[in-house]
Every structure is written in C-alpha cells, then in structure tokens.
Tab-separated table of C-alpha atoms in Angstrom:
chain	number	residue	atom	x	y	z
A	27	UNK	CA	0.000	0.000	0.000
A	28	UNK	CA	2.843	2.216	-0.626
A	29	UNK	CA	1.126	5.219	-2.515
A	30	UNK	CA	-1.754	4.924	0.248
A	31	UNK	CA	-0.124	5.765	3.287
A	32	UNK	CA	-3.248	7.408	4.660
A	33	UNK	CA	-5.402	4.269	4.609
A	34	UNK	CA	-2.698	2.195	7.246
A	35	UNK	CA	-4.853	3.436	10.135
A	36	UNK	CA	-8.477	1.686	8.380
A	37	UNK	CA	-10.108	-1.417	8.380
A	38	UNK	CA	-10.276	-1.668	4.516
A	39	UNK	CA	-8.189	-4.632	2.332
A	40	UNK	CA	-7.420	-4.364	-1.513
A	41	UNK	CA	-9.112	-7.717	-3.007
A	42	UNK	CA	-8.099	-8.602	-6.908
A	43	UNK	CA	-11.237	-7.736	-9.419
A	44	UNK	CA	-12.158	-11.651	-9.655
A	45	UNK	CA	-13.565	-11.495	-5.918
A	46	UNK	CA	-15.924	-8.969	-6.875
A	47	UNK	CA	-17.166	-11.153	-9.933
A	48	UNK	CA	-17.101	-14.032	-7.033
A	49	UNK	CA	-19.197	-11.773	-5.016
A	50	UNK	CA	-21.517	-10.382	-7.473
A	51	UNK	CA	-22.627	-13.567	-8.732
A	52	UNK	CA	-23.882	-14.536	-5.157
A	53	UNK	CA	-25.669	-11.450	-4.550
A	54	UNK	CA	-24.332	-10.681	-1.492
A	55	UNK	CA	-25.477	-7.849	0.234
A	56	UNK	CA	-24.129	-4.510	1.324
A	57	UNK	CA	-21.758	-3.198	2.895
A	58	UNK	CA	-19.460	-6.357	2.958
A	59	UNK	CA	-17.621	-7.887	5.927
A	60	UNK	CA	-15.009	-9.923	5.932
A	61	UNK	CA	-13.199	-12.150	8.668
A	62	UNK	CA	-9.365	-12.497	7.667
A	63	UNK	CA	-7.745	-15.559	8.780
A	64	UNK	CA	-4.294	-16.806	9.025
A	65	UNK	CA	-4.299	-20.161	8.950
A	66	UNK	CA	-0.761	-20.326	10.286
A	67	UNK	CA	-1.402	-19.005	13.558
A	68	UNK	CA	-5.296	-19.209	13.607
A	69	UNK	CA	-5.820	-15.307	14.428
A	70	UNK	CA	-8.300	-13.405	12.617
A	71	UNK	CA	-9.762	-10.256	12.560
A	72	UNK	CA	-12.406	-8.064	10.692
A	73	UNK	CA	-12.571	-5.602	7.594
A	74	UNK	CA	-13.941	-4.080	4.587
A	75	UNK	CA	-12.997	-3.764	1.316
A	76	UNK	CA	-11.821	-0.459	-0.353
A	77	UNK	CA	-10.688	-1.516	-3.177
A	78	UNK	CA	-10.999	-4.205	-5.907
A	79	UNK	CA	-7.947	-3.374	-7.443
A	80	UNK	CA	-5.092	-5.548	-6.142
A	81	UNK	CA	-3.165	-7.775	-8.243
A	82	UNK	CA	-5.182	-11.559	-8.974
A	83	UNK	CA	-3.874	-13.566	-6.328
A	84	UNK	CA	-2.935	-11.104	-3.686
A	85	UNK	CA	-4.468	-9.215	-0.652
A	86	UNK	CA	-3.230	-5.952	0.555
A	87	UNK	CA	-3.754	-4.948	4.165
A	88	UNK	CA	-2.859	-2.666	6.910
A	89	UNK	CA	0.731	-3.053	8.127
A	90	UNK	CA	-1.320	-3.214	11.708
A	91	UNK	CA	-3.634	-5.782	10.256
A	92	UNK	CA	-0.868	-8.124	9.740
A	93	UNK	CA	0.741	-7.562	12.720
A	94	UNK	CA	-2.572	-8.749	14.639
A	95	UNK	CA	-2.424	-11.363	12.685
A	96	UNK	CA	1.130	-12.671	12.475
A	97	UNK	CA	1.579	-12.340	9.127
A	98	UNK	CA	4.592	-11.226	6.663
A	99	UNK	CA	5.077	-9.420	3.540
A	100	UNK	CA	4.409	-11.988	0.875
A	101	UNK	CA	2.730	-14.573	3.269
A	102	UNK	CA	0.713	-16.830	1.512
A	103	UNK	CA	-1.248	-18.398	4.405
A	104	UNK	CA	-4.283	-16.242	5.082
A	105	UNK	CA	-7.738	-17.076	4.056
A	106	UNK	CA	-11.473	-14.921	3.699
C-alpha cells in the first residue's frame, strides 16, 4: 500500500477484481464484511474492502492488520 499511506490506520483490504465477480454472482449484500484468517497461527480479525484493485492472487492490508495477525510481507497463508 505504498502510494496509500493514509489508509494504514483503516479497516479496509485491496481484493483482486475476480472477488468482486465471485461476489456479485452470489448477490451478497451490502456493505461487505469480511473475517481475515491466518491459517498459520489461527488469528483473525475483521474488515472491509476499499478496493478491488489488487493484483489476482494477492491481498493488501494494513501493516497493523498483519501484525494482529502474524503475518509477513508476501505470506501466503491467510484465508477470507
């Protein structure tokens, strides 16, 4: 999230555009929330979504978020 410094204090991810096809098709209803899990050390927490823009196959998040969560840069162990 380094050109959006001024969202590291929110609760709002970047999901790639496919989830929002995912989502569409199920008609899910507004606003969205989402549990975050990491399945390596089981902790989770709670967020929106600001954006549908990240890359297929990636989730951007708080630096705080993953902190709560025990995660890394480039983890690939965390599941919504």
């Amino acid at each position: 999230m380094q050109d959006k410094s001024h969202l590291e204090g929110s609760d709002k991810i970047f999901l790639p555009p496919s989830a929002l096809d995912t989502l569409a098709r199920l008609h899910i209803d507004y606003p969205m929330l989402f549990e975050v899990t990491c399945k390596a050390s089981g902790k989770h927490t709670h967020c929106g979504v600001l954006e549908f823009s990240a890359a297929e196959g990636t989730c951007y998040l708080p630096y705080w978020m993953m902190q709560n969560l025990l995660l890394e840069e480039g983890a690939e162990n965390i599941h919504s």
